[in-house]
mmCIF file of C-alpha atoms in Angstrom:
data_model
loop_
_atom_site.group_PDB
_atom_site.id
_atom_site.type_symbol
_atom_site.label_atom_id
_atom_site.label_comp_id
_atom_site.label_asym_id
_atom_site.label_seq_id
_atom_site.Cartn_x
_atom_site.Cartn_y
_atom_site.Cartn_z
ATOM 1 C CA UNK A 1 48.959 132.656 94.758
ATOM 2 C CA UNK A 2 47.089 131.665 97.532
ATOM 3 C CA UNK A 3 49.493 129.421 98.439
ATOM 4 C CA UNK A 4 52.564 133.223 98.807
ATOM 5 C CA UNK A 5 50.921 135.167 99.965
ATOM 6 C CA UNK A 6 50.167 132.572 103.084
ATOM 7 C CA UNK A 7 53.729 131.976 103.668
ATOM 8 C CA UNK A 8 54.233 135.557 103.419
ATOM 9 C CA UNK A 9 52.559 136.342 107.023
ATOM 10 C CA UNK A 10 53.941 133.103 108.353
ATOM 11 C CA UNK A 11 57.242 134.679 107.285
ATOM 12 C CA UNK A 12 56.694 137.103 109.098
ATOM 13 C CA UNK A 13 54.676 135.834 111.688
ATOM 14 C CA UNK A 14 58.014 133.098 112.406
ATOM 15 C CA UNK A 15 60.454 135.202 114.150
ATOM 16 C CA UNK A 16 57.068 135.734 117.518
ATOM 17 C CA UNK A 17 54.935 133.423 118.080
ATOM 18 C CA UNK A 18 56.189 129.152 118.414
ATOM 19 C CA UNK A 19 56.472 126.396 115.652
ATOM 20 C CA UNK A 20 52.888 124.751 117.064
ATOM 21 C CA UNK A 21 50.960 128.201 117.378
ATOM 22 C CA UNK A 22 52.208 129.084 113.570
ATOM 23 C CA UNK A 23 51.342 125.677 112.883
ATOM 24 C CA UNK A 24 47.327 126.891 114.550
ATOM 25 C CA UNK A 25 47.830 130.313 112.217
ATOM 26 C CA UNK A 26 48.668 127.936 108.751
ATOM 27 C CA UNK A 27 46.287 126.138 109.722
ATOM 28 C CA UNK A 28 43.787 129.265 110.477
ATOM 29 C CA UNK A 29 44.308 131.114 107.477
ATOM 30 C CA UNK A 30 43.783 128.203 105.216
ATOM 31 C CA UNK A 31 40.546 128.147 106.499
ATOM 32 C CA UNK A 32 40.128 130.932 105.983
ATOM 33 C CA UNK A 33 40.880 131.953 102.822
ATOM 34 C CA UNK A 34 39.075 128.085 101.195
ATOM 35 C CA UNK A 35 36.207 130.196 99.508
ATOM 36 C CA UNK A 36 38.410 133.541 98.581
ATOM 37 C CA UNK A 37 39.140 134.251 95.462
ATOM 38 C CA UNK A 38 42.741 135.604 95.079
ATOM 39 C CA UNK A 39 43.874 137.636 92.183
ATOM 40 C CA UNK A 40 47.318 139.421 91.489
ATOM 41 C CA UNK A 41 47.713 142.538 91.564
ATOM 42 C CA UNK A 42 51.466 143.171 91.616
ATOM 43 C CA UNK A 43 53.749 142.037 89.672
ATOM 44 C CA UNK A 44 56.246 139.509 90.553
ATOM 45 C CA UNK A 45 59.464 139.951 93.123
ATOM 46 C CA UNK A 46 61.663 142.636 90.394
ATOM 47 C CA UNK A 47 64.532 140.896 90.593
ATOM 48 C CA UNK A 48 66.683 136.861 90.418
ATOM 49 C CA UNK A 49 68.387 137.644 93.920
ATOM 50 C CA UNK A 50 65.056 138.871 95.327
ATOM 51 C CA UNK A 51 63.285 135.703 94.123
ATOM 52 C CA UNK A 52 65.624 133.318 94.854
ATOM 53 C CA UNK A 53 66.261 135.458 98.971
ATOM 54 C CA UNK A 54 62.291 135.186 98.730
ATOM 55 C CA UNK A 55 62.197 131.084 97.814
ATOM 56 C CA UNK A 56 65.230 129.922 100.393
ATOM 57 C CA UNK A 57 63.773 131.929 103.644
ATOM 58 C CA UNK A 58 59.929 130.357 102.521
ATOM 59 C CA UNK A 59 61.614 126.432 102.224
ATOM 60 C CA UNK A 60 63.379 127.152 105.607
ATOM 61 C CA UNK A 61 60.113 128.783 107.442
ATOM 62 C CA UNK A 62 58.158 125.302 106.594
ATOM 63 C CA UNK A 63 60.654 122.852 106.875
ATOM 64 C CA UNK A 64 61.874 124.247 110.013
ATOM 65 C CA UNK A 65 58.188 124.147 111.160
ATOM 66 C CA UNK A 66 57.973 120.857 109.935
ATOM 67 C CA UNK A 67 59.774 119.150 112.237
ATOM 68 C CA UNK A 68 63.671 119.533 111.017
ATOM 69 C CA UNK A 69 66.322 119.488 112.804
ATOM 70 C CA UNK A 70 67.866 123.029 113.140
ATOM 71 C CA UNK A 71 70.896 121.871 112.074
ATOM 72 C CA UNK A 72 70.218 119.719 109.677
ATOM 73 C CA UNK A 73 68.493 123.319 108.177
ATOM 74 C CA UNK A 74 71.735 125.199 108.605
ATOM 75 C CA UNK A 75 73.761 122.923 106.833
ATOM 76 C CA UNK A 76 70.857 122.682 103.575
ATOM 77 C CA UNK A 77 70.415 125.954 103.483
ATOM 78 C CA UNK A 78 74.729 126.808 103.907
ATOM 79 C CA UNK A 79 74.982 124.574 100.654
ATOM 80 C CA UNK A 80 72.423 126.109 98.337
ATOM 81 C CA UNK A 81 74.045 129.709 99.521
ATOM 82 C CA UNK A 82 77.067 128.898 97.897
ATOM 83 C CA UNK A 83 75.935 127.096 94.453
ATOM 84 C CA UNK A 84 73.652 130.186 93.912
ATOM 85 C CA UNK A 85 76.599 132.561 94.856
ATOM 86 C CA UNK A 86 78.604 129.899 92.236
ATOM 87 C CA UNK A 87 76.371 129.583 88.967
ATOM 88 C CA UNK A 88 74.187 133.501 90.197
ATOM 89 C CA UNK A 89 70.970 131.864 89.195
ATOM 90 C CA UNK A 90 67.791 132.183 89.554
ATOM 91 C CA UNK A 91 66.717 129.054 91.596
ATOM 92 C CA UNK A 92 64.051 128.158 88.831
ATOM 93 C CA UNK A 93 66.395 128.068 85.767
ATOM 94 C CA UNK A 94 69.313 125.642 88.110
ATOM 95 C CA UNK A 95 70.278 123.541 85.931
ATOM 96 C CA UNK A 96 72.318 119.423 86.300
ATOM 97 C CA UNK A 97 74.840 121.831 84.712
ATOM 98 C CA UNK A 98 74.503 124.055 87.078
ATOM 99 C CA UNK A 99 75.114 121.422 90.010
ATOM 100 C CA UNK A 100 78.146 119.921 88.642
ATOM 101 C CA UNK A 101 79.873 122.622 87.947
ATOM 102 C CA UNK A 102 79.676 123.705 91.196
ATOM 103 C CA UNK A 103 80.721 119.327 92.854
ATOM 104 C CA UNK A 104 83.734 120.286 90.387
ATOM 105 C CA UNK A 105 83.758 123.325 92.516
ATOM 106 C CA UNK A 106 83.421 122.691 95.667
ATOM 107 C CA UNK A 107 86.358 118.791 95.008
ATOM 108 C CA UNK A 108 88.003 121.154 94.323
ATOM 109 C CA UNK A 109 88.735 123.150 97.682
ATOM 110 C CA UNK A 110 89.751 120.183 99.008
ATOM 111 C CA UNK A 111 86.851 118.042 99.305
ATOM 112 C CA UNK A 112 86.778 115.070 99.879
ATOM 113 C CA UNK A 113 84.513 112.554 98.250
ATOM 114 C CA UNK A 114 82.393 111.625 101.036
ATOM 115 C CA UNK A 115 81.898 115.474 102.300
ATOM 116 C CA UNK A 116 81.078 116.343 98.291
ATOM 117 C CA UNK A 117 78.784 114.481 98.415
ATOM 118 C CA UNK A 118 76.906 115.233 101.426
ATOM 119 C CA UNK A 119 76.834 118.420 99.112
ATOM 120 C CA UNK A 120 75.307 117.253 96.491
ATOM 121 C CA UNK A 121 72.974 115.574 98.664
ATOM 122 C CA UNK A 122 71.865 119.275 100.737
ATOM 123 C CA UNK A 123 71.170 120.450 97.543
ATOM 124 C CA UNK A 124 68.831 117.203 96.121
ATOM 125 C CA UNK A 125 66.483 117.980 99.767
ATOM 126 C CA UNK A 126 66.293 121.643 99.191
ATOM 127 C CA UNK A 127 65.051 120.852 95.339
ATOM 128 C CA UNK A 128 63.168 117.447 95.338
ATOM 129 C CA UNK A 129 60.877 119.868 98.038
ATOM 130 C CA UNK A 130 61.065 122.753 96.258
ATOM 131 C CA UNK A 131 59.920 119.759 93.055
ATOM 132 C CA UNK A 132 56.463 118.410 95.286
ATOM 133 C CA UNK A 133 55.777 122.558 96.041
ATOM 134 C CA UNK A 134 55.585 122.935 92.283
ATOM 135 C CA UNK A 135 58.169 124.891 92.165
ATOM 136 C CA UNK A 136 60.760 124.067 89.692
ATOM 137 C CA UNK A 137 59.567 120.972 87.759
ATOM 138 C CA UNK A 138 62.304 118.884 88.681
ATOM 139 C CA UNK A 139 65.550 118.146 90.490
ATOM 140 C CA UNK A 140 68.549 119.221 88.580
ATOM 141 C CA UNK A 141 70.868 116.969 90.984
ATOM 142 C CA UNK A 142 68.160 113.563 90.442
ATOM 143 C CA UNK A 143 70.790 113.915 86.826
ATOM 144 C CA UNK A 144 74.230 113.962 88.019
ATOM 145 C CA UNK A 145 75.537 111.203 89.839
ATOM 146 C CA UNK A 146 76.500 110.736 93.594
ATOM 147 C CA UNK A 147 80.783 110.275 93.400
ATOM 148 C CA UNK A 148 81.659 105.981 94.092
ATOM 149 C CA UNK A 149 82.929 106.261 98.024
ATOM 150 C CA UNK A 150 85.894 104.909 99.442
ATOM 151 C CA UNK A 151 84.757 103.818 102.105
ATOM 152 C CA UNK A 152 87.886 103.317 105.254
ATOM 153 C CA UNK A 153 87.679 100.540 108.304
ATOM 154 C CA UNK A 154 84.971 101.621 110.781
ATOM 155 C CA UNK A 155 86.391 103.726 113.389
ATOM 156 C CA UNK A 156 86.168 101.249 116.888
ATOM 157 C CA UNK A 157 88.003 102.146 120.246
ATOM 158 C CA UNK A 158 90.364 99.008 121.273
ATOM 159 C CA UNK A 159 90.050 97.564 124.845
ATOM 160 C CA UNK A 160 92.883 99.304 126.246
ATOM 161 C CA UNK A 161 92.164 102.649 124.693
ATOM 162 C CA UNK A 162 88.819 101.992 126.753
ATOM 163 C CA UNK A 163 90.504 101.507 129.486
ATOM 164 C CA UNK A 164 92.732 103.957 129.355
ATOM 165 C CA UNK A 165 89.612 106.459 129.099
ATOM 166 C CA UNK A 166 88.249 105.178 131.919
ATOM 167 C CA UNK A 167 91.855 106.353 133.898
ATOM 168 C CA UNK A 168 91.218 109.192 132.596
ATOM 169 C CA UNK A 169 88.033 110.562 134.229
ATOM 170 C CA UNK A 170 89.139 112.515 137.071
ATOM 171 C CA UNK A 171 84.844 114.008 137.456
ATOM 172 C CA UNK A 172 82.068 111.626 137.327
ATOM 173 C CA UNK A 173 80.646 113.703 135.458
ATOM 174 C CA UNK A 174 83.579 113.003 132.866
ATOM 175 C CA UNK A 175 82.746 109.241 133.702
ATOM 176 C CA UNK A 176 79.305 108.905 133.123
ATOM 177 C CA UNK A 177 79.404 110.505 130.512
ATOM 178 C CA UNK A 178 81.735 107.874 129.173
ATOM 179 C CA UNK A 179 79.871 104.896 129.801
ATOM 180 C CA UNK A 180 76.297 106.403 129.409
ATOM 181 C CA UNK A 181 77.507 107.062 125.490
ATOM 182 C CA UNK A 182 79.079 103.316 125.699
ATOM 183 C CA UNK A 183 76.670 101.341 126.561
ATOM 184 C CA UNK A 184 73.697 103.633 125.390
ATOM 185 C CA UNK A 185 75.322 103.583 121.662
ATOM 186 C CA UNK A 186 73.252 106.568 122.168
ATOM 187 C CA UNK A 187 73.360 109.279 119.371
ATOM 188 C CA UNK A 188 76.067 112.962 120.723
ATOM 189 C CA UNK A 189 72.796 115.377 119.961
ATOM 190 C CA UNK A 190 69.845 112.734 121.652
ATOM 191 C CA UNK A 191 72.288 113.566 124.565
ATOM 192 C CA UNK A 192 71.359 117.006 125.606
ATOM 193 C CA UNK A 193 66.622 116.028 125.888
ATOM 194 C CA UNK A 194 67.248 113.487 128.298
ATOM 195 C CA UNK A 195 66.181 114.539 132.136
ATOM 196 C CA UNK A 196 67.072 112.272 134.826
ATOM 197 C CA UNK A 197 63.438 111.054 134.728
ATOM 198 C CA UNK A 198 64.130 110.119 131.226
ATOM 199 C CA UNK A 199 65.749 106.343 133.290
ATOM 200 C CA UNK A 200 63.857 103.568 134.505
ATOM 201 C CA UNK A 201 66.121 102.402 137.481
ATOM 202 C CA UNK A 202 65.207 99.024 137.702
ATOM 203 C CA UNK A 203 65.576 98.365 133.614
ATOM 204 C CA UNK A 204 67.402 100.578 133.071
ATOM 205 C CA UNK A 205 65.689 101.857 129.805
ATOM 206 C CA UNK A 206 65.958 105.322 128.473
ATOM 207 C CA UNK A 207 63.001 106.623 126.027
ATOM 208 C CA UNK A 208 64.620 108.869 123.724
ATOM 209 C CA UNK A 209 63.626 110.763 120.589
ATOM 210 C CA UNK A 210 65.882 110.333 117.222
ATOM 211 C CA UNK A 211 65.404 114.229 115.723
ATOM 212 C CA UNK A 212 67.612 112.470 112.200
ATOM 213 C CA UNK A 213 64.966 109.599 111.479
ATOM 214 C CA UNK A 214 61.923 111.132 113.336
ATOM 215 C CA UNK A 215 60.810 108.707 115.498
ATOM 216 C CA UNK A 216 61.875 107.111 119.162
ATOM 217 C CA UNK A 217 63.271 104.209 120.733
ATOM 218 C CA UNK A 218 64.707 102.340 123.310
ATOM 219 C CA UNK A 219 68.027 103.023 124.808
ATOM 220 C CA UNK A 220 70.151 100.668 127.453
ATOM 221 C CA UNK A 221 72.497 101.123 130.155
ATOM 222 C CA UNK A 222 74.824 98.935 131.784
ATOM 223 C CA UNK A 223 75.587 97.930 134.773
ATOM 224 C CA UNK A 224 78.851 100.277 135.148
ATOM 225 C CA UNK A 225 77.206 102.944 133.113
ATOM 226 C CA UNK A 226 73.964 102.589 135.724
ATOM 227 C CA UNK A 227 76.840 102.905 138.837
ATOM 228 C CA UNK A 228 78.070 105.690 137.450
ATOM 229 C CA UNK A 229 75.136 107.854 136.818
ATOM 230 C CA UNK A 230 74.145 107.246 139.382
ATOM 231 C CA UNK A 231 77.845 108.386 141.044
ATOM 232 C CA UNK A 232 77.322 111.447 139.325
ATOM 233 C CA UNK A 233 73.674 112.316 139.564
ATOM 234 C CA UNK A 234 73.854 111.794 143.298
ATOM 235 C CA UNK A 235 76.898 113.922 143.316
ATOM 236 C CA UNK A 236 75.432 117.217 141.973
ATOM 237 C CA UNK A 237 73.636 119.631 144.184
ATOM 238 C CA UNK A 238 71.448 121.778 141.448
ATOM 239 C CA UNK A 239 68.161 121.000 140.747
ATOM 240 C CA UNK A 240 68.527 120.626 136.916
ATOM 241 C CA UNK A 241 66.139 118.383 135.228
ATOM 242 C CA UNK A 242 68.955 117.465 132.282
ATOM 243 C CA UNK A 243 71.079 114.311 132.992
ATOM 244 C CA UNK A 244 74.094 116.190 132.499
ATOM 245 C CA UNK A 245 74.617 119.576 133.906
ATOM 246 C CA UNK A 246 76.857 122.637 134.348
ATOM 247 C CA UNK A 247 78.988 123.028 136.886
ATOM 248 C CA UNK A 248 78.034 126.015 138.064
ATOM 249 C CA UNK A 249 74.845 127.901 138.122
ATOM 250 C CA UNK A 250 72.692 127.814 137.027
ATOM 251 C CA UNK A 251 73.341 124.452 136.068
ATOM 252 C CA UNK A 252 72.680 124.187 132.242
ATOM 253 C CA UNK A 253 71.776 120.895 130.131
ATOM 254 C CA UNK A 254 75.086 121.024 128.413
ATOM 255 C CA UNK A 255 74.648 120.249 124.777
ATOM 256 C CA UNK A 256 76.151 119.267 121.843
ATOM 257 C CA UNK A 257 78.820 120.863 121.597
ATOM 258 C CA UNK A 258 80.007 120.698 125.215
ATOM 259 C CA UNK A 259 79.435 116.998 125.015
ATOM 260 C CA UNK A 260 82.356 116.591 121.957
ATOM 261 C CA UNK A 261 84.521 118.845 124.062
ATOM 262 C CA UNK A 262 84.190 116.739 127.059
ATOM 263 C CA UNK A 263 84.735 113.660 125.160
ATOM 264 C CA UNK A 264 87.811 115.063 123.345
ATOM 265 C CA UNK A 265 89.947 117.189 126.922
ATOM 266 C CA UNK A 266 88.893 113.368 128.158
ATOM 267 C CA UNK A 267 91.262 111.639 125.266
ATOM 268 C CA UNK A 268 93.627 113.956 125.872
ATOM 269 C CA UNK A 269 94.133 113.033 128.845
ATOM 270 C CA UNK A 270 94.771 110.047 128.075
ATOM 271 C CA UNK A 271 96.951 110.029 126.030
ATOM 272 C CA UNK A 272 95.947 108.441 123.014
ATOM 273 C CA UNK A 273 97.358 109.014 119.969
ATOM 274 C CA UNK A 274 94.328 109.557 118.006
ATOM 275 C CA UNK A 275 91.573 111.573 117.560
ATOM 276 C CA UNK A 276 88.428 110.689 120.457
ATOM 277 C CA UNK A 277 84.621 112.367 119.458
ATOM 278 C CA UNK A 278 81.417 111.658 120.680
ATOM 279 C CA UNK A 279 80.888 108.788 117.480
ATOM 280 C CA UNK A 280 83.655 106.329 118.313
ATOM 281 C CA UNK A 281 81.742 105.136 120.901
ATOM 282 C CA UNK A 282 78.860 104.470 118.928
ATOM 283 C CA UNK A 283 80.684 102.077 116.527
ATOM 284 C CA UNK A 284 82.840 101.071 120.061
ATOM 285 C CA UNK A 285 79.241 100.020 120.930
ATOM 286 C CA UNK A 286 78.387 98.503 118.147
ATOM 287 C CA UNK A 287 81.084 97.131 116.912
ATOM 288 C CA UNK A 288 81.092 95.505 120.541
ATOM 289 C CA UNK A 289 78.203 93.628 120.267
ATOM 290 C CA UNK A 290 79.014 92.028 116.237
ATOM 291 C CA UNK A 291 81.872 91.183 118.293
ATOM 292 C CA UNK A 292 80.353 89.183 120.142
ATOM 293 C CA UNK A 293 78.236 86.932 117.615
ATOM 294 C CA UNK A 294 74.940 89.534 117.679
ATOM 295 C CA UNK A 295 72.450 89.116 114.894
ATOM 296 C CA UNK A 296 72.782 91.978 112.764
ATOM 297 C CA UNK A 297 69.524 92.698 112.605
ATOM 298 C CA UNK A 298 69.224 93.014 116.631
ATOM 299 C CA UNK A 299 72.259 96.166 115.784
ATOM 300 C CA UNK A 300 69.763 98.843 113.646
ATOM 301 C CA UNK A 301 66.929 98.451 116.124
ATOM 302 C CA UNK A 302 69.980 99.015 118.904
ATOM 303 C CA UNK A 303 71.404 101.773 116.773
ATOM 304 C CA UNK A 304 68.018 103.588 114.951
ATOM 305 C CA UNK A 305 69.414 103.284 111.776
ATOM 306 C CA UNK A 306 66.875 103.229 108.918
ATOM 307 C CA UNK A 307 68.942 101.385 106.176
ATOM 308 C CA UNK A 308 70.395 98.154 107.146
ATOM 309 C CA UNK A 309 73.862 98.841 105.203
ATOM 310 C CA UNK A 310 74.407 101.466 107.645
ATOM 311 C CA UNK A 311 74.703 98.002 109.487
ATOM 312 C CA UNK A 312 76.137 95.795 107.801
ATOM 313 C CA UNK A 313 80.145 97.869 108.717
ATOM 314 C CA UNK A 314 79.887 96.650 111.830
ATOM 315 C CA UNK A 315 80.564 93.198 110.455
ATOM 316 C CA UNK A 316 82.754 94.024 107.715
ATOM 317 C CA UNK A 317 84.342 95.597 110.772
ATOM 318 C CA UNK A 318 84.187 92.542 113.397
ATOM 319 C CA UNK A 319 85.590 90.001 109.977
ATOM 320 C CA UNK A 320 88.391 91.426 110.435
ATOM 321 C CA UNK A 321 88.811 90.879 114.373
ATOM 322 C CA UNK A 322 87.869 87.297 113.767
ATOM 323 C CA UNK A 323 90.333 86.739 110.616
ATOM 324 C CA UNK A 324 93.239 88.835 113.114
ATOM 325 C CA UNK A 325 92.628 85.950 115.754
ATOM 326 C CA UNK A 326 92.461 83.365 113.698
ATOM 327 C CA UNK A 327 95.900 84.068 111.485
ATOM 328 C CA UNK A 328 97.406 84.445 114.851
ATOM 329 C CA UNK A 329 96.923 81.384 116.217
ATOM 330 C CA UNK A 330 97.394 79.036 112.944
ATOM 331 C CA UNK A 331 100.577 81.736 112.246
ATOM 332 C CA UNK A 332 102.142 82.459 115.456
ATOM 333 C CA UNK A 333 106.449 80.965 115.429
ATOM 334 C CA UNK A 334 106.275 77.675 116.409
ATOM 335 C CA UNK A 335 102.516 76.653 116.197
#
């Protein structure tokens, strides 16, 4: 009961105060109520839907307070709401049968196996939180098996494609962004937070915070990236601290969607018969490192992968290139 009161107060205050102040308020309330006995006077929430709404609001408020990114919270909440619309049940009464039924319907709408597995993962994350906080006894998603995926080969840019993209960069910002992504392998969501002063121009090092893994790591600019970043920054007439800023006043930081659009337009200008997107540069950088015999452990550190199996995909991509070269060498006409 005490926890419910604390959560209700925090949910009421969350729109009006910062995340840090919310954490402080939580600590103060917990201390104030520690020696207080709270006796239930009113009945529980009257309807199943009211209870679901309360539980979801409580979850959202708490995970945001704990630092989960807005993007991740949005994905998790969307999955829960969609599932509850289908099952029309209280969260406390959801079973593995309900989850399987929902995911089967979700797959039937044309979603591929990977997308269905992601939806399962989103649901599992929320139910795990509910279990850890004593709202449910078990996570119903755990009994639903993960569907087997056919993982496609790593998608990366070939040398001629990279050069075509470079030629298509007519503005200093376009070229600077492209070379930055190609050199650092940064996730696109990590870029908006970077400021001019974060760059060590002597070493080309940048310390960045990765929201996906909730830790810091260092990324590196090569000579080409440093030259084009300097050229871009020298061309700017604004005082914005953002590494990549808008071209018009008030010169705000270019956020993730804006960066994606810039990269997409570069690809269109280059006339490539393929989709060009920010993560493609991260995969290209990693594959290039592997082709040059960089150790998998080093690539894992550079990319900030928590799971080594994620990095192993780049080994397979590099191995395919090697096998093609071997085949060409020994099976060419006249050899």
